[in-house]
mmCIF file of C-alpha atoms in Angstrom:
data_model
loop_
_atom_site.group_PDB
_atom_site.id
_atom_site.type_symbol
_atom_site.label_atom_id
_atom_site.label_comp_id
_atom_site.label_asym_id
_atom_site.label_seq_id
_atom_site.Cartn_x
_atom_site.Cartn_y
_atom_site.Cartn_z
ATOM 1 C CA LYS Z 1 3.523 -20.022 -6.402
ATOM 2 C CA LEU Z 2 0.198 -20.229 -7.610
ATOM 3 C CA VAL Z 3 -1.288 -19.852 -4.024
ATOM 4 C CA ASN Z 4 0.982 -16.961 -3.685
ATOM 5 C CA LEU Z 5 -0.396 -15.158 -6.883
ATOM 6 C CA CYS Z 6 -3.817 -15.692 -5.583
ATOM 7 C CA GLY Z 7 -2.966 -13.817 -2.647
ATOM 8 C CA GLY Z 8 -4.338 -16.439 -0.370
ATOM 9 C CA LEU Z 9 -7.815 -15.306 -1.323
ATOM 10 C CA PRO Z 10 -10.310 -18.072 -0.985
ATOM 11 C CA LEU Z 11 -12.269 -16.638 -3.927
ATOM 12 C CA ALA Z 12 -9.205 -16.346 -6.208
ATOM 13 C CA LEU Z 13 -8.133 -19.809 -5.309
ATOM 14 C CA ARG Z 14 -11.460 -21.186 -6.196
ATOM 15 C CA ILE Z 15 -11.571 -19.360 -9.413
ATOM 16 C CA ALA Z 16 -8.091 -20.480 -10.239
ATOM 17 C CA GLY Z 17 -9.108 -24.107 -9.506
ATOM 18 C CA ALA Z 18 -12.196 -24.026 -11.510
ATOM 19 C CA ARG Z 19 -10.158 -22.615 -14.609
ATOM 20 C CA LEU Z 20 -7.623 -25.388 -14.337
ATOM 21 C CA VAL Z 21 -10.652 -27.966 -14.074
ATOM 22 C CA ALA Z 22 -12.371 -26.677 -16.902
ATOM 23 C CA ARG Z 23 -9.053 -26.754 -19.076
ATOM 24 C CA PRO Z 24 -7.598 -30.255 -18.380
ATOM 25 C CA HIS Z 25 -4.845 -29.390 -21.009
ATOM 26 C CA TRP Z 26 -3.832 -26.364 -18.989
ATOM 27 C CA ARG Z 27 -0.664 -27.019 -16.779
ATOM 28 C CA ILE Z 28 -0.406 -25.203 -13.409
ATOM 29 C CA SER Z 29 2.779 -23.444 -14.699
ATOM 30 C CA GLY Z 30 0.903 -21.957 -17.828
ATOM 31 C CA LEU Z 31 -1.739 -20.354 -15.344
ATOM 32 C CA VAL Z 32 1.142 -19.064 -13.083
ATOM 33 C CA ARG Z 33 2.820 -17.415 -16.302
ATOM 34 C CA ARG Z 34 -0.475 -15.875 -17.059
ATOM 35 C CA LEU Z 35 -1.046 -14.484 -13.402
ATOM 36 C CA ALA Z 36 2.604 -13.163 -13.424
ATOM 37 C CA ASP Z 37 1.487 -9.938 -15.464
ATOM 38 C CA GLU Z 38 0.193 -7.680 -12.803
ATOM 39 C CA ALA Z 39 -1.541 -5.379 -15.197
ATOM 40 C CA SER Z 40 -3.801 -8.071 -16.336
ATOM 41 C CA ARG Z 41 -3.820 -10.284 -13.157
ATOM 42 C CA LEU Z 42 -7.334 -9.489 -12.011
ATOM 43 C CA ASP Z 43 -8.727 -10.361 -15.679
ATOM 44 C CA GLU Z 44 -7.426 -13.768 -15.067
ATOM 45 C CA PHE Z 45 -9.616 -14.266 -12.125
ATOM 46 C CA SER Z 46 -12.915 -14.542 -13.683
ATOM 47 C CA HIS Z 47 -14.804 -17.975 -14.513
ATOM 48 C CA ARG Z 48 -18.450 -18.729 -15.150
ATOM 49 C CA GLY Z 49 -19.994 -15.914 -13.122
ATOM 50 C CA LEU Z 50 -17.316 -15.788 -10.478
ATOM 51 C CA GLU Z 51 -15.187 -12.627 -10.720
ATOM 52 C CA LEU Z 52 -12.661 -11.362 -8.068
ATOM 53 C CA ARG Z 53 -12.772 -7.811 -9.393
ATOM 54 C CA SER Z 54 -16.632 -7.442 -8.753
ATOM 55 C CA SER Z 55 -16.269 -9.086 -5.290
ATOM 56 C CA ILE Z 56 -13.846 -6.630 -4.178
ATOM 57 C CA ALA Z 57 -15.830 -3.654 -5.875
ATOM 58 C CA LEU Z 58 -18.653 -4.556 -3.878
ATOM 59 C CA THR Z 59 -16.966 -3.973 -0.761
ATOM 60 C CA TYR Z 60 -15.254 -0.560 -2.085
ATOM 61 C CA ARG Z 61 -18.668 0.644 -2.980
ATOM 62 C CA GLY Z 62 -19.977 0.409 0.549
ATOM 63 C CA LEU Z 63 -17.094 2.656 1.906
ATOM 64 C CA PRO Z 64 -17.823 6.344 2.617
ATOM 65 C CA ASP Z 65 -16.112 8.897 -0.051
ATOM 66 C CA GLU Z 66 -13.020 9.740 2.275
ATOM 67 C CA ALA Z 67 -12.601 6.182 3.066
ATOM 68 C CA LYS Z 68 -12.609 5.225 -0.659
ATOM 69 C CA ARG Z 69 -10.173 7.846 -1.361
ATOM 70 C CA LEU Z 70 -7.716 6.491 1.314
ATOM 71 C CA PHE Z 71 -8.373 2.956 -0.038
ATOM 72 C CA ARG Z 72 -7.206 4.117 -3.474
ATOM 73 C CA LEU Z 73 -4.204 5.932 -1.782
ATOM 74 C CA PHE Z 74 -3.069 3.251 0.208
ATOM 75 C CA ALA Z 75 -2.209 1.277 -2.928
ATOM 76 C CA LEU Z 76 0.908 3.788 -3.426
ATOM 77 C CA SER Z 77 2.490 2.272 -0.306
ATOM 78 C CA ARG Z 78 4.591 -0.871 -0.803
ATOM 79 C CA ALA Z 79 5.554 -1.077 2.872
ATOM 80 C CA PRO Z 80 4.468 -4.139 4.702
ATOM 81 C CA ASP Z 81 2.334 -2.352 7.363
ATOM 82 C CA VAL Z 82 0.306 0.752 7.099
ATOM 83 C CA PRO Z 83 0.581 2.732 10.442
ATOM 84 C CA ALA Z 84 -2.204 5.385 11.052
ATOM 85 C CA TRP Z 85 0.263 8.178 10.423
ATOM 86 C CA THR Z 86 0.529 6.931 6.963
ATOM 87 C CA ALA Z 87 -3.022 7.497 6.426
ATOM 88 C CA ALA Z 88 -2.556 11.052 7.591
ATOM 89 C CA ALA Z 89 0.235 11.574 5.183
ATOM 90 C CA LEU Z 90 -1.620 10.152 2.266
ATOM 91 C CA LEU Z 91 -4.790 12.386 3.006
ATOM 92 C CA ASP Z 92 -2.723 15.452 3.915
ATOM 93 C CA THR Z 93 -4.804 15.616 7.240
ATOM 94 C CA ASP Z 94 -4.159 15.335 10.931
ATOM 95 C CA LEU Z 95 -3.684 11.937 12.682
ATOM 96 C CA PHE Z 96 -7.016 11.999 14.479
ATOM 97 C CA THR Z 97 -8.881 12.506 11.251
ATOM 98 C CA ALA Z 98 -6.830 9.761 9.633
ATOM 99 C CA GLU Z 99 -7.527 7.342 12.649
ATOM 100 C CA ASP Z 100 -11.356 7.896 12.223
ATOM 101 C CA VAL Z 101 -11.171 6.885 8.448
ATOM 102 C CA VAL Z 102 -8.670 3.929 9.189
ATOM 103 C CA ALA Z 103 -11.177 2.611 11.872
ATOM 104 C CA LEU Z 104 -13.116 1.247 8.931
ATOM 105 C CA GLU Z 105 -11.140 -1.885 8.435
ATOM 106 C CA ARG Z 106 -12.270 -2.585 5.032
ATOM 107 C CA VAL Z 107 -10.412 0.642 4.015
ATOM 108 C CA LEU Z 108 -6.962 -1.111 4.064
ATOM 109 C CA PRO Z 109 -6.327 -2.783 0.726
ATOM 110 C CA THR Z 110 -4.888 -5.921 2.451
ATOM 111 C CA GLY Z 111 -3.243 -8.391 0.120
ATOM 112 C CA GLU Z 112 -1.699 -7.977 -3.364
ATOM 113 C CA LEU Z 113 -4.768 -8.641 -5.608
ATOM 114 C CA VAL Z 114 -6.652 -6.055 -3.639
ATOM 115 C CA ARG Z 115 -3.861 -3.577 -3.887
ATOM 116 C CA ILE Z 116 -3.840 -3.956 -7.661
ATOM 117 C CA TYR Z 117 -7.613 -3.283 -7.574
ATOM 118 C CA ALA Z 118 -6.791 -0.147 -5.619
ATOM 119 C CA LEU Z 119 -4.103 0.853 -8.181
ATOM 120 C CA GLU Z 120 -6.760 0.616 -10.900
ATOM 121 C CA LEU Z 121 -8.946 2.865 -9.073
ATOM 122 C CA LEU Z 122 -6.116 5.245 -8.372
ATOM 123 C CA SER Z 123 -5.128 5.494 -11.995
ATOM 124 C CA GLN Z 124 -8.687 6.314 -13.120
ATOM 125 C CA THR Z 125 -9.580 8.782 -10.188
ATOM 126 C CA GLU Z 126 -6.340 10.668 -9.226
ATOM 127 C CA SER Z 127 -4.474 12.581 -11.612
ATOM 128 C CA ASP Z 128 -0.745 12.059 -12.095
ATOM 129 C CA THR Z 129 0.153 15.078 -9.952
ATOM 130 C CA GLU Z 130 -2.178 14.089 -7.269
ATOM 131 C CA ARG Z 131 -0.707 10.606 -7.039
ATOM 132 C CA HIS Z 132 2.914 12.029 -7.223
ATOM 133 C CA ASP Z 133 2.087 14.551 -4.324
ATOM 134 C CA ALA Z 134 0.549 11.603 -2.081
ATOM 135 C CA LEU Z 135 3.552 9.494 -2.506
ATOM 136 C CA THR Z 136 5.789 12.455 -1.680
ATOM 137 C CA ARG Z 137 3.934 13.193 1.406
ATOM 138 C CA LEU Z 138 3.988 9.608 2.349
ATOM 139 C CA LEU Z 139 7.862 9.275 1.732
ATOM 140 C CA GLY Z 140 8.453 12.578 3.526
ATOM 141 C CA ALA Z 141 6.549 11.227 6.554
ATOM 142 C CA TRP Z 142 8.899 8.078 6.701
ATOM 143 C CA LEU Z 143 11.994 10.475 6.242
ATOM 144 C CA ALA Z 144 10.891 12.787 9.019
ATOM 145 C CA PHE Z 145 10.245 9.868 11.487
ATOM 146 C CA ALA Z 146 13.443 8.319 10.808
ATOM 147 C CA GLU Z 147 15.239 11.694 11.410
ATOM 148 C CA ARG Z 148 13.432 11.976 14.755
ATOM 149 C CA ALA Z 149 14.451 8.834 15.626
ATOM 150 C CA HIS Z 150 18.088 9.462 14.921
ATOM 151 C CA ARG Z 151 18.031 12.777 16.932
ATOM 152 C CA ALA Z 152 16.254 10.946 19.793
ATOM 153 C CA GLU Z 153 19.032 8.534 20.014
ATOM 154 C CA TYR Z 154 22.118 10.663 19.258
ATOM 155 C CA GLY Z 155 20.954 13.903 20.646
ATOM 156 C CA GLY Z 156 21.317 15.734 17.352
ATOM 157 C CA ASP Z 157 22.030 15.418 13.719
ATOM 158 C CA TYR Z 158 25.695 16.225 13.753
ATOM 159 C CA VAL Z 159 27.379 14.866 10.648
ATOM 160 C CA ILE Z 160 24.112 13.776 8.811
ATOM 161 C CA VAL Z 161 23.817 15.196 5.403
ATOM 162 C CA HIS Z 162 20.324 16.279 4.721
ATOM 163 C CA GLY Z 163 18.890 16.162 1.229
ATOM 164 C CA ALA Z 164 16.040 18.643 -0.189
ATOM 165 C CA ALA Z 165 13.519 15.993 -0.126
ATOM 166 C CA PRO Z 166 10.316 17.637 1.464
ATOM 167 C CA ARG Z 167 9.516 16.142 4.865
ATOM 168 C CA TRP Z 168 5.762 15.892 6.060
ATOM 169 C CA ASN Z 169 4.644 16.285 9.683
ATOM 170 C CA ARG Z 170 1.375 15.834 10.900
ATOM 171 C CA ALA Z 171 0.251 18.483 13.456
ATOM 172 C CA GLY Z 172 2.745 18.490 16.338
ATOM 173 C CA ALA Z 173 4.481 15.551 15.381
ATOM 174 C CA GLU Z 174 8.000 17.470 15.098
ATOM 175 C CA ASP Z 175 7.954 17.626 18.710
ATOM 176 C CA ASP Z 176 7.183 13.884 19.255
ATOM 177 C CA ASP Z 177 9.936 11.094 19.653
ATOM 178 C CA PRO Z 178 9.118 7.906 17.537
ATOM 179 C CA PRO Z 179 7.352 5.468 20.044
ATOM 180 C CA GLY Z 180 9.237 3.631 22.383
ATOM 181 C CA ASN Z 181 13.224 2.979 21.922
ATOM 182 C CA PRO Z 182 14.530 4.836 18.874
ATOM 183 C CA ILE Z 183 16.799 2.011 17.880
ATOM 184 C CA ASP Z 184 14.003 -0.395 18.464
ATOM 185 C CA TRP Z 185 11.715 1.784 16.255
ATOM 186 C CA LEU Z 186 14.250 1.930 13.419
ATOM 187 C CA GLU Z 187 14.715 -1.888 13.403
ATOM 188 C CA SER Z 188 11.201 -2.671 13.674
ATOM 189 C CA GLU Z 189 10.567 -0.316 10.551
ATOM 190 C CA ARG Z 190 13.771 -1.355 8.729
ATOM 191 C CA ARG Z 191 11.925 -3.286 6.053
ATOM 192 C CA ALA Z 192 9.447 -0.431 5.544
ATOM 193 C CA LEU Z 193 12.140 2.140 5.467
ATOM 194 C CA VAL Z 194 14.009 0.120 2.792
ATOM 195 C CA VAL Z 195 11.139 -0.078 0.687
ATOM 196 C CA ALA Z 196 10.589 3.593 1.023
ATOM 197 C CA VAL Z 197 14.083 4.457 -0.204
ATOM 198 C CA ARG Z 198 13.564 2.089 -3.226
ATOM 199 C CA GLN Z 199 10.161 3.806 -3.952
ATOM 200 C CA ALA Z 200 11.825 7.275 -3.697
ATOM 201 C CA ALA Z 201 14.671 6.262 -5.990
ATOM 202 C CA ALA Z 202 12.270 5.017 -8.553
ATOM 203 C CA ALA Z 203 9.960 8.024 -8.429
ATOM 204 C CA GLY Z 204 13.045 10.308 -8.410
ATOM 205 C CA ILE Z 205 12.368 12.010 -5.215
#
């Protein structure tokens, strides 16, 4: 459990271990309880000059402005993967522009602890409206892709009931089929689609 809460990050593990060594009366279970609170988790990764938040911030500060924005917005997605088209939706731009930004590998907030840091920055930088609009675009993109996969497999919508949630399509995407076999695509993206449905429900979208 402790390793999972450290996100597998060597620095986080090192800090957690150092704190336990420095406090022999602590139990591992006690530190796990302290780390369970996402809102204060990054605060716990600090010990005698070692600080996880500062380490992540150093990488973040080295990014160009648009890459910084994408780093923050990526934190909105709970999906296990971040295809380039999700970046296009978050930035509200075309796929080619988004791919250029994503080409910077450090843009992706991989791991839960880095995502928590990105969420902190997001709440400090983007307004409630900007965060809601970006999430709406992201979920609308998932919805549009799922609908295109269904049409490609069955030749039309037929008895499908469509809600009023906005769809988001990158330029020309409405004419594209999902990559590969539609059913294979739906199966490969099933976890992400389930996460998207749950996020939409939680956000009232």
